[in-house]
Coordinates of C-alpha atoms in Angstrom, one line a residue:
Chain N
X1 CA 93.9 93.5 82.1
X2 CA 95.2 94.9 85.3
X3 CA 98.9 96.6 85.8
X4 CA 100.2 98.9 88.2
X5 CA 102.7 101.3 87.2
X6 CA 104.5 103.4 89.6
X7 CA 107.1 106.0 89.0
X8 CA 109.6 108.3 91.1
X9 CA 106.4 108.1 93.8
X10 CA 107.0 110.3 97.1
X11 CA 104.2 110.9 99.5
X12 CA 105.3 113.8 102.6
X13 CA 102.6 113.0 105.4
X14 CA 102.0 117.1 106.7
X15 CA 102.1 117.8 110.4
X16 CA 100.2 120.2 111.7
X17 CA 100.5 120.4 115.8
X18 CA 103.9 122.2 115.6
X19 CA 106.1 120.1 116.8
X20 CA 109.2 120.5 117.9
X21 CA 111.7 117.6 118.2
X22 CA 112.9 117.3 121.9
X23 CA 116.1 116.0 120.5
X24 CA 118.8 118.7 119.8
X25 CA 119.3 118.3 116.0
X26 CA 123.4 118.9 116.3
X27 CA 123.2 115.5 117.9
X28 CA 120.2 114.1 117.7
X29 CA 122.2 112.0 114.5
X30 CA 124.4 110.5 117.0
X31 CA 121.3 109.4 118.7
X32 CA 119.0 108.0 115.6
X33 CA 115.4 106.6 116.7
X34 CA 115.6 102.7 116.0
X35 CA 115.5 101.9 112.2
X36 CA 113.0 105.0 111.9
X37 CA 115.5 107.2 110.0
X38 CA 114.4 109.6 111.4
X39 CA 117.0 113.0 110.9
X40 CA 116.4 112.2 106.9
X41 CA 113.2 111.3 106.9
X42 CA 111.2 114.5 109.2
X43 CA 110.8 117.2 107.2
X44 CA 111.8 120.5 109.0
X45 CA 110.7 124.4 108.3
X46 CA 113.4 127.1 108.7
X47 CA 112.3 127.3 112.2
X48 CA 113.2 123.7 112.9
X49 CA 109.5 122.6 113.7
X50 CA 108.7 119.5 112.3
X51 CA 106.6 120.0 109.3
X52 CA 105.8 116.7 108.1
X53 CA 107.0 113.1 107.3
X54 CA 108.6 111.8 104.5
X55 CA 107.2 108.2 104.4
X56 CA 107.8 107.1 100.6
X57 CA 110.7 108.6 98.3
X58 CA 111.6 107.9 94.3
X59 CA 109.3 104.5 94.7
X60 CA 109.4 103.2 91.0
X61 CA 108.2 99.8 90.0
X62 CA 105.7 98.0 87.5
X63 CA 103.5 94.8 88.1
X64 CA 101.8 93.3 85.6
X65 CA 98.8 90.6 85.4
X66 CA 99.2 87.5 87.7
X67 CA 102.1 88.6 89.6
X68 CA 101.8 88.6 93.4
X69 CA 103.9 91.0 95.2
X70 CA 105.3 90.6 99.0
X71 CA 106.5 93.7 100.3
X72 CA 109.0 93.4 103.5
X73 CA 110.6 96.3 105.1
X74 CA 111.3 97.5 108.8
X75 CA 108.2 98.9 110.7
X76 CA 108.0 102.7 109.4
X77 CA 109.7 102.1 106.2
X78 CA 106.7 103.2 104.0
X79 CA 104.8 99.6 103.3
X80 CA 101.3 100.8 104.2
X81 CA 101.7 103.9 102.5
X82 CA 102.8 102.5 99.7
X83 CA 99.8 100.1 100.1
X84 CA 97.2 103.1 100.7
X85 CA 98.5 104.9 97.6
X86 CA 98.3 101.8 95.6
X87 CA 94.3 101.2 96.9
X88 CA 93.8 105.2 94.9
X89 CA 93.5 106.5 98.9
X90 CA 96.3 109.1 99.3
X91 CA 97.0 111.0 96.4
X92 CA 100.9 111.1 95.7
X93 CA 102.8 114.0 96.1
X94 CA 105.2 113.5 93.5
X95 CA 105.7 111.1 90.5
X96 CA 102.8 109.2 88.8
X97 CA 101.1 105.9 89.6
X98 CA 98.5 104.2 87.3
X99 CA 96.8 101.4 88.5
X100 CA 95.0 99.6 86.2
X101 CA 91.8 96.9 87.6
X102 CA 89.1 97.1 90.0
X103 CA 91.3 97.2 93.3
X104 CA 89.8 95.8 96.8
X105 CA 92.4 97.1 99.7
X106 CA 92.9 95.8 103.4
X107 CA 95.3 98.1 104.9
X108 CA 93.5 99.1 108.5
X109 CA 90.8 96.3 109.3
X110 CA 88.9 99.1 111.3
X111 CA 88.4 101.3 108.5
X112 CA 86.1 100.7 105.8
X113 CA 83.2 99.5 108.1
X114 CA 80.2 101.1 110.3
X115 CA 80.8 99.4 113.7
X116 CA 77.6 100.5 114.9
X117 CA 75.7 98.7 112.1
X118 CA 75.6 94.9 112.0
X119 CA 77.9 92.3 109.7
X120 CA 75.0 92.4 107.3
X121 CA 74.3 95.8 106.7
X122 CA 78.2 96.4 106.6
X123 CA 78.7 93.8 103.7
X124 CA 75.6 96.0 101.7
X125 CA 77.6 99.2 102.3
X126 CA 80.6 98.2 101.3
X127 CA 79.5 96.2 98.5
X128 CA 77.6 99.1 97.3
X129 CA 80.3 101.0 98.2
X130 CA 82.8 99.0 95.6
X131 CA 80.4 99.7 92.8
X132 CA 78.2 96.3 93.2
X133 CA 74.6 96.0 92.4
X134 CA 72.1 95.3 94.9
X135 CA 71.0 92.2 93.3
X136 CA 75.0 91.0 93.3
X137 CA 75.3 91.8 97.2
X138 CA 72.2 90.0 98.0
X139 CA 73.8 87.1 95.4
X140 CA 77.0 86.5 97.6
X141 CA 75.7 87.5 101.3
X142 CA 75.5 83.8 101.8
X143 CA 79.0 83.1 100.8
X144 CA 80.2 86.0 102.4
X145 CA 78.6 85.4 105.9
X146 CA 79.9 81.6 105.9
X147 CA 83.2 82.4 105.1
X148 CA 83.6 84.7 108.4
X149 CA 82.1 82.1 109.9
X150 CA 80.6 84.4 112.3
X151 CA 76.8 82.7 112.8
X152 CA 74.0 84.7 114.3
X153 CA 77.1 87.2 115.1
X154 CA 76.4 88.5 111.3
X155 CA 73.2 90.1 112.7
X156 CA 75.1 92.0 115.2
X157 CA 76.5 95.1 115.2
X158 CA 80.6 95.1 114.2
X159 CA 81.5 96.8 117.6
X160 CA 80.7 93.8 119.9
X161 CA 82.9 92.1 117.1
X162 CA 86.6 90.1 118.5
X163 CA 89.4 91.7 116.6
X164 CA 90.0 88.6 114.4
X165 CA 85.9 88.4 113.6
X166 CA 86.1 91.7 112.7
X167 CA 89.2 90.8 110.2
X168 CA 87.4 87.7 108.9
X169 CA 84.0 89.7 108.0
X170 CA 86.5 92.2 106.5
X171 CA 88.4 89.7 104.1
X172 CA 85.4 88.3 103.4
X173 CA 84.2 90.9 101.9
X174 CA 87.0 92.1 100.4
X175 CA 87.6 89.0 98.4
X176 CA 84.0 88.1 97.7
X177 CA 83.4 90.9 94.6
X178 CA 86.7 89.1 93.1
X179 CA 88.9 92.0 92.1
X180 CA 91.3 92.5 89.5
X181 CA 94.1 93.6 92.2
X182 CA 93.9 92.7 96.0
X183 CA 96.0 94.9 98.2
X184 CA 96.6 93.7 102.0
X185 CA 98.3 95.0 105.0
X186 CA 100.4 92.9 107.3
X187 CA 97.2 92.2 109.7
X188 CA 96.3 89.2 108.0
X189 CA 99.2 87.1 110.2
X190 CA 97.2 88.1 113.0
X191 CA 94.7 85.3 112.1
X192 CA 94.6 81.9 113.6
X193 CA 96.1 79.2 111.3
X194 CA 92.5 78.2 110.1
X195 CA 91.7 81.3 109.3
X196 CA 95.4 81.7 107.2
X197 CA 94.9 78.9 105.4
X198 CA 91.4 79.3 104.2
X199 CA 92.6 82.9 103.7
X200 CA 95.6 81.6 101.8
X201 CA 93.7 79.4 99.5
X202 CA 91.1 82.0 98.7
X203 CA 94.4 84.3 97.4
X204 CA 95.2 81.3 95.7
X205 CA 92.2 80.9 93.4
X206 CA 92.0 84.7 93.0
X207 CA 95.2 85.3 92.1
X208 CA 95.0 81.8 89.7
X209 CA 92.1 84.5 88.0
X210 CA 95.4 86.3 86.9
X211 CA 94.8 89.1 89.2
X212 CA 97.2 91.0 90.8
X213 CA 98.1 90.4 94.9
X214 CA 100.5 93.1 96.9
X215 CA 100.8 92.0 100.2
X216 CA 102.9 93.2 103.2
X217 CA 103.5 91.4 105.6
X218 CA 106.9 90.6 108.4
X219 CA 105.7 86.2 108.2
X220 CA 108.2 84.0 106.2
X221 CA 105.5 81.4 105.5
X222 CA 102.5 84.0 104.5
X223 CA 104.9 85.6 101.8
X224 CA 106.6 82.5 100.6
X225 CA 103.6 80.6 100.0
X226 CA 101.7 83.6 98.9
X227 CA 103.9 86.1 96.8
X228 CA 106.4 85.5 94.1
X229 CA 108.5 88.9 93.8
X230 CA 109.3 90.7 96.4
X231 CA 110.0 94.1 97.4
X232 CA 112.2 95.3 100.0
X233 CA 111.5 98.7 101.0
X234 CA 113.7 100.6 103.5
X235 CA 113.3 104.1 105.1
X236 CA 110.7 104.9 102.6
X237 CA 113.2 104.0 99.7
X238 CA 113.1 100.4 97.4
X239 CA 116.5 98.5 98.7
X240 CA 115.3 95.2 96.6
X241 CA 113.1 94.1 94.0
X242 CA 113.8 90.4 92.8
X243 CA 112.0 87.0 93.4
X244 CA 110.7 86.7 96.7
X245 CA 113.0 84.0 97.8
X246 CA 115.6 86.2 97.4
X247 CA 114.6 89.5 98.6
X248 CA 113.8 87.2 102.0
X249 CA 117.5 85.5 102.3
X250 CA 118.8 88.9 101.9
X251 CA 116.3 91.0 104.1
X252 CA 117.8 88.7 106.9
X253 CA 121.3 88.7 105.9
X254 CA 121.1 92.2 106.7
X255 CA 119.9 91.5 110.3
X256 CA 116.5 91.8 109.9
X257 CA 113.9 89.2 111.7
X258 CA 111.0 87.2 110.0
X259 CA 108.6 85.3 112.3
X260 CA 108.1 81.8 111.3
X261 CA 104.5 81.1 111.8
X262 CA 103.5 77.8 110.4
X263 CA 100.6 77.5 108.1
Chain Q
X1 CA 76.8 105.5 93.5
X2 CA 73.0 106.8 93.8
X3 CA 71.8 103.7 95.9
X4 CA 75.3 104.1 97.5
X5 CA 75.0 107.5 99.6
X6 CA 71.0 106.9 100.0
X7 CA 71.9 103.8 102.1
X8 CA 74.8 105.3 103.8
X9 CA 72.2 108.6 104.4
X10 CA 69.4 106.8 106.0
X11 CA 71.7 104.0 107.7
X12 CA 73.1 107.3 109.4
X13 CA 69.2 108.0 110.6
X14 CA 68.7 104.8 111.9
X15 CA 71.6 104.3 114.0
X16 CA 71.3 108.0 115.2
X17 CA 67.8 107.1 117.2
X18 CA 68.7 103.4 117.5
X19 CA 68.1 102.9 121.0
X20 CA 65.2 105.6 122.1
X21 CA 61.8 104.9 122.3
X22 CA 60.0 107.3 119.8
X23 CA 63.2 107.1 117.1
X24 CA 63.5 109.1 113.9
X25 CA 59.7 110.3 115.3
X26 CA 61.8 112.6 117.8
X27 CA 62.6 114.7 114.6
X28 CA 59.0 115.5 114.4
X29 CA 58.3 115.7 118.0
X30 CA 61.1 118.1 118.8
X31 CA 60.4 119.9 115.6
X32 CA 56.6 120.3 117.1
X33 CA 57.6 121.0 120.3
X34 CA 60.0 124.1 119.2
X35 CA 56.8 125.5 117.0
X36 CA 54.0 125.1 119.6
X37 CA 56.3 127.0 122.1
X38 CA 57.9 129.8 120.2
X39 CA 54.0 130.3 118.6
X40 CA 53.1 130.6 122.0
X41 CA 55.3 133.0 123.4
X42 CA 56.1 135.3 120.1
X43 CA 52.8 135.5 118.7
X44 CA 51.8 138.6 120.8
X45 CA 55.2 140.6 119.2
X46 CA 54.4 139.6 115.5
X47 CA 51.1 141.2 114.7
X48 CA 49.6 138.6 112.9
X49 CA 46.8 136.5 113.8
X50 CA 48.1 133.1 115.8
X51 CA 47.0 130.8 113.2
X52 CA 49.0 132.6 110.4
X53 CA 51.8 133.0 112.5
X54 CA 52.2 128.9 113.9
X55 CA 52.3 128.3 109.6
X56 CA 55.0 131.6 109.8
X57 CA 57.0 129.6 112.3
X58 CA 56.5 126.4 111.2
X59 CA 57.9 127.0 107.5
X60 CA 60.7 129.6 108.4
X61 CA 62.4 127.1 111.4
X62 CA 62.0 123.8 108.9
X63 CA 63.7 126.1 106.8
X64 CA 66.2 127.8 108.8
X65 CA 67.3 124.6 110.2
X66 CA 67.9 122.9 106.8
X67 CA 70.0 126.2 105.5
X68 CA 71.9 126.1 108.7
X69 CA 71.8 122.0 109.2
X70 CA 74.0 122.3 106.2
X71 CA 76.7 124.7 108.2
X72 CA 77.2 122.0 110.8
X73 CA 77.0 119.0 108.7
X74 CA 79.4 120.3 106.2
X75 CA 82.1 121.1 109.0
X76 CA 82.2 117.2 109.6
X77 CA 81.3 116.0 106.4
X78 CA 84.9 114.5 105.5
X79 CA 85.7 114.8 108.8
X80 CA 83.2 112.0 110.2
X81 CA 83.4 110.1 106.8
X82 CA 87.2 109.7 107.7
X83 CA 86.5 105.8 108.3
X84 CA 85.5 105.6 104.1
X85 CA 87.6 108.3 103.3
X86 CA 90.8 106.2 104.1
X87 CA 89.7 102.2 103.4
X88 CA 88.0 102.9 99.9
X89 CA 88.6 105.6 97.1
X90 CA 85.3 107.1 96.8
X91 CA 85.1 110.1 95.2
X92 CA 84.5 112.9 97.7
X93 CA 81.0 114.3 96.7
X94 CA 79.6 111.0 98.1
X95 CA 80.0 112.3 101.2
X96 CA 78.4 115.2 100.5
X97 CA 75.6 113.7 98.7
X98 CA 75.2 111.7 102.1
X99 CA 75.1 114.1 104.2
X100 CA 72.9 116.5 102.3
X101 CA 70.5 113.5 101.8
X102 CA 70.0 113.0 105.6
X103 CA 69.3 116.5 106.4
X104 CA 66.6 116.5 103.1
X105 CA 65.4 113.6 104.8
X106 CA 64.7 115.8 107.9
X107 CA 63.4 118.3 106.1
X108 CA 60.9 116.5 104.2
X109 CA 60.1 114.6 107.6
X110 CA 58.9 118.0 109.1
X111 CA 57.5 119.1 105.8
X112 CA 55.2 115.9 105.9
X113 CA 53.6 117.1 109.2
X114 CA 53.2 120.5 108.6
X115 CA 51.6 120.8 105.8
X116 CA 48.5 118.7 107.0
X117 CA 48.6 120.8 110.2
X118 CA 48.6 123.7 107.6
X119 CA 45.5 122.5 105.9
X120 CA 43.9 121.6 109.1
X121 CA 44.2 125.9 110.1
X122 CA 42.8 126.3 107.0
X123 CA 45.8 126.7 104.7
X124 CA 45.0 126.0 101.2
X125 CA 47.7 125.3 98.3
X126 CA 47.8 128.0 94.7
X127 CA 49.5 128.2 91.9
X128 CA 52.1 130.9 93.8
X129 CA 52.9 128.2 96.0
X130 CA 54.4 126.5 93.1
X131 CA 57.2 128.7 93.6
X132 CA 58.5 127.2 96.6
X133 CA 59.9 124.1 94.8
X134 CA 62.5 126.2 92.5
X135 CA 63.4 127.8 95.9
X136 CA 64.3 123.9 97.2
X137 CA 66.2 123.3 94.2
X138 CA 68.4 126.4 94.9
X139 CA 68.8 125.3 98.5
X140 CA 70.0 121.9 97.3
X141 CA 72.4 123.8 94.9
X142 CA 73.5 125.6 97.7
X143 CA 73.8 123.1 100.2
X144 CA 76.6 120.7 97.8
X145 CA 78.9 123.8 97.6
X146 CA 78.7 124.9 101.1
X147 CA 79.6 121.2 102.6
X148 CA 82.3 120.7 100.3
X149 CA 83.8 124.1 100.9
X150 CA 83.6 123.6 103.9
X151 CA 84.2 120.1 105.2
X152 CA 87.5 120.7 103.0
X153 CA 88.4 123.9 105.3
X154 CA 87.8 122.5 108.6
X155 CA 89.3 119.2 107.7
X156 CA 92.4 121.2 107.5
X157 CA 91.3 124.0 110.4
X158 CA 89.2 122.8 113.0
X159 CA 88.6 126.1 114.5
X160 CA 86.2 126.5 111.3
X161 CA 83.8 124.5 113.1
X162 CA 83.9 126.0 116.2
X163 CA 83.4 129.1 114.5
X164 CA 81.0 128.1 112.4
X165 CA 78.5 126.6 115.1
X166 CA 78.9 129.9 117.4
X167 CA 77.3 132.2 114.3
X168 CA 74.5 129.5 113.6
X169 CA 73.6 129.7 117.3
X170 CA 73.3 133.5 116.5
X171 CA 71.9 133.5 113.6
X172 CA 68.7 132.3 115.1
X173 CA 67.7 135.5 116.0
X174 CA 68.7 137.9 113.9
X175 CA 66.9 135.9 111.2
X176 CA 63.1 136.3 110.7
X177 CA 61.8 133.3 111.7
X178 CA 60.3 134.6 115.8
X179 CA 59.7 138.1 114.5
X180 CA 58.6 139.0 111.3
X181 CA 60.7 141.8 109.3
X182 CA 57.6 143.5 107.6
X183 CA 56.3 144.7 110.9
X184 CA 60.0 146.9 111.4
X185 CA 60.3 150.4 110.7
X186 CA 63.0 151.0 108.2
X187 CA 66.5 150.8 109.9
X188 CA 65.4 147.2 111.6
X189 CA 64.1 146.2 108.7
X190 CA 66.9 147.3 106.8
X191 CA 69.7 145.7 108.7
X192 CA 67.1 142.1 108.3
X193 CA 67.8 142.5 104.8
X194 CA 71.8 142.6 105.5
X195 CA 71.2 138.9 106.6
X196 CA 71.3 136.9 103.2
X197 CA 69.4 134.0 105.5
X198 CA 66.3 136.8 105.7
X199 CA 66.6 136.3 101.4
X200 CA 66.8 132.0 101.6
X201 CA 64.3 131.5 103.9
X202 CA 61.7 134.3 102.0
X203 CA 62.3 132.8 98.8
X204 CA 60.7 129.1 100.2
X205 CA 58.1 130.5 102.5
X206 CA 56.6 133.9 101.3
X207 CA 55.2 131.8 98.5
X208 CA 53.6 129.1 101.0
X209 CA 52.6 131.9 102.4
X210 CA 50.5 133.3 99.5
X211 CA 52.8 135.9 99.4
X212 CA 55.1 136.9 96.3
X213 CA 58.5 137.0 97.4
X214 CA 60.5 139.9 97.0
X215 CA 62.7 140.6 93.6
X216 CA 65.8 141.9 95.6
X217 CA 65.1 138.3 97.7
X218 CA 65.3 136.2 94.5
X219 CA 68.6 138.4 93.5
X220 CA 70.4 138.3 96.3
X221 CA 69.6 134.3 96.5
X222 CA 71.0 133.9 93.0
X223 CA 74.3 136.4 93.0
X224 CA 75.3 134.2 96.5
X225 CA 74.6 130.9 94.8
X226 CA 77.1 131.6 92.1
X227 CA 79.4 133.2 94.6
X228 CA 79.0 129.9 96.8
X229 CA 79.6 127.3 93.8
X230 CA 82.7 129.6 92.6
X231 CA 84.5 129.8 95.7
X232 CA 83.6 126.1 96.3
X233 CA 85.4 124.9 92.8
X234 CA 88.2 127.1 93.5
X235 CA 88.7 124.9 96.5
X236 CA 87.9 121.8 95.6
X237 CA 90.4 122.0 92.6
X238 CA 93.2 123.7 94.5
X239 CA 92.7 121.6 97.6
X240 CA 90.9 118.4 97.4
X241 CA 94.0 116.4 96.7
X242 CA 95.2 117.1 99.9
X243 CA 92.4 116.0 101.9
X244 CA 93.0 112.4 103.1
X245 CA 96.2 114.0 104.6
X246 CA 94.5 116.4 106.6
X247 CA 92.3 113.6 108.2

């Protein structure tokens, strides 16, 4: 059984260098940074330094088994924190979220990995590192290694990786150790359209498992063929949740821009 | 989770010496080197006979630098695990557990040639030397607490680090490991004593030595460890939460 039950989440990112915004703040509103929200959204001491950043705010939502959420929003409107408190990494600040399921998460494809150690020894850590036996590792190395397709590259270490082998060993892994809930970050698009569509069918099967998929992302085709509810989140806030058709047409009604890469 | 921070430990040791000649031997080697020479030039202060001072050194510096290993290492604990820390919700103590495993590593690496050194001079194991292992455990015991606390502080203030490696530098010397603290008259040896390091390194090698270690020693050892795992809860359960935000 996996779920994920969120409720009246805020997370406040805390600033520590002291700064101070260069814009005056009696005006600064008439002179808002693009889409950012930003006079709302920095959190200010009585001094007027900036004290932090209010990224997510009253986030409430439930997902149950076999649905397969795409999240679409503005850059800076919360999606990867949302994503990163989803994946158990940043505790909230405020409000409760349960997630139930083994969760895999591919929010930052240079996290997560050693890049002086090779492909190989990276899929051991992290396998071990998502509770898997040895003996289950050593079970799917081969499956892992010829999904990234990376060759004798497996045997080298990650930092003379591309950025798209690097992304490849890392979904790979991630998806290998089938999890009950599969949280990815927008990066995925950044593949070449082999690499989407093998990555696409892979979600397919898993999420066919009845597992549970959130994925953010800013491609039409990637959601659409992907994700069946959407979210729409906007400075931090949830503006839409309905089927992911939907939540699309509207997102750009409102003048927002989805890239059409073909599959 | 076991296997987990054992791989991660000694996967940190090999990359470490990856590309030099000698490898995880230059622990040994530079280990060696640091005895041979202070034996060398100290021996004429300390009063004791050359042999029994090399087995001195040898066992307060493998010491010393584990106790003190564990200053340095905790300061970046969370901070270099920062990579893990944000892709994969670990709980925290792995990191520790890592780290702490790598610097036993180290320890037992130098143990390993010393002691055969040891019994070449002529040292011989007893029964008192037994007591060195429950002075290991309580250096272990130490060791989690210490990282936590502090890899949680200087995640949040790096000037704890800063500050934290300019007292270890000091704390070389004013620790008995190139003098030794019973030749002192009583003011000296006295203001030693001040020094809990004096207490944690006497504890593991007075018995190695042949030598009973002191009660006060064992005391003092025991009153800081509780001290050391209070203050560390304290902070873990007040502040932990907060920690992939600080990164």
């Amino acid at each position: 059984m996996s779920r994920i039950l969120v409720q009246q989440l805020a997370v406040t990112y805390p600033i520590f260098n002291r700064a101070r915004s260069s814009l005056d703040t009696q005006t600064a509103a008439l002179d808002p940074g693009e889409d950012f929200g930003g006079i709302q959204r920095l959190v200010r001491d009585k001094h007027g330094y900036i004290k932090g950043v209010r990224a997510l705010e009253d986030v409430s939502f439930e997902v149950n088994e076999g649905e397969r959420i795409g999240l679409v929003g503005a850059n800076g409107s919360g999606k990867t924190t949302l994503l990163q408190v989803l994946a158990g990494i940043y505790p909230p600040d405020n409000g409760c979220v349960l997630v139930d399921g083994r969760t895999t998460s591919l929010v930052n494809i240079n996290l997560g990995m050693r890049s002086e150690a090779t492909g190989n020894q990276n899929i051991t850590l992290r396998g071990l590192a998502s509770g898997r036996t040895r003996a289950e590792i050593e079970e799917r190395r081969s499956e892992i290694a010829a999904f990234a397709g990376l060759g004798e590259f497996i045997d080298l270490p990650v930092e003379t990786y591309s950025a798209g082998m690097r992304m490849r060993l890392n979904f790979a892994i991630a998806t290998a150790f089938e999890p009950d809930i599969l949280i990815l970050d927008e990066w995925l698009s950044a593949g070449d359209a082999k690499f989407r569509k093998l990555a696409s069918e892979r979600m397919a099967t898993f999420v066919g498992q009845a597992g549970i998929l959130v994925l953010a992302s800013h491609s039409q085709s990637l959601l659409l063929s992907n994700c069946t509810r959407g979210l729409w989140l906007h400075d931090g806030r949830i503006r839409m949740d309905a089927p992911m058709n939907e939540v699309l047409s509207a997102y750009e009604e409102s003048g927002h821009k989805l890239s059409l890469t073909r599959q | 989770m076991v296997e987990l921070w054992r791989t991660f430990a000694w996967d940190e040791i090999k990359q470490r010496y990856r590309r030099s000649v000698l490898g995880v031997s230059w622990i040994v080697v530079s280990f060696l080197m640091f005895v041979a020479g202070v034996s060398f030039f100290f021996s004429g202060f300390s009063g004791r006979e050359l042999d029994s001072f090399i087995v001195y050194v040898a066992l307060g510096y493998a010491a010393f630098i584990f106790i003190t290993g564990n200053f340095i290492d905790g300061c970046q604990v969370f901070t270099s695990s920062h990579v893990w820390i944000k892709a994969m919700p670990l709980p925290y103590s792995v990191h520790v557990y890592r780290s702490l495993f790598r610097s036993f590593l180290i320890f037992a690496l130098q143990m390993a040639v010393v002691v055969p050194i040891m019994m070449w001079m002529g040292w011989r194991p007893s029964f008192l030397s037994l007591l060195a292992v429950p002075a290991l455990l309580v250096y272990v015991l130490n060791a989690v607490a210490v990282q936590y606390m502090l890899g949680l502080v200087s995640a949040r203030f790096e000037d704890v680090g800063h500050l934290v490696t300019s007292i270890t530098r000091l704390l070389i010397f004013v620790t008995p490991i190139l003098w030794v603290r019973e030749g002192l008259d009583g003011t000296r040896a006295f203001a030693a004593d001040l020094n809990p390091l004096t207490h944690y390194v006497e504890i593991f090698r007075s018995p190695l030595l042949g030598e009973m270690p002191r009660t006060t020693s064992w005391l003092v050892v025991c009153i800081l460890t509780l001290a050391v795992w209070g203050a560390a809860t304290g902070f873990a359960a007040a502040f932990r939460r907060r920690l992939p935000y600080w990164l």
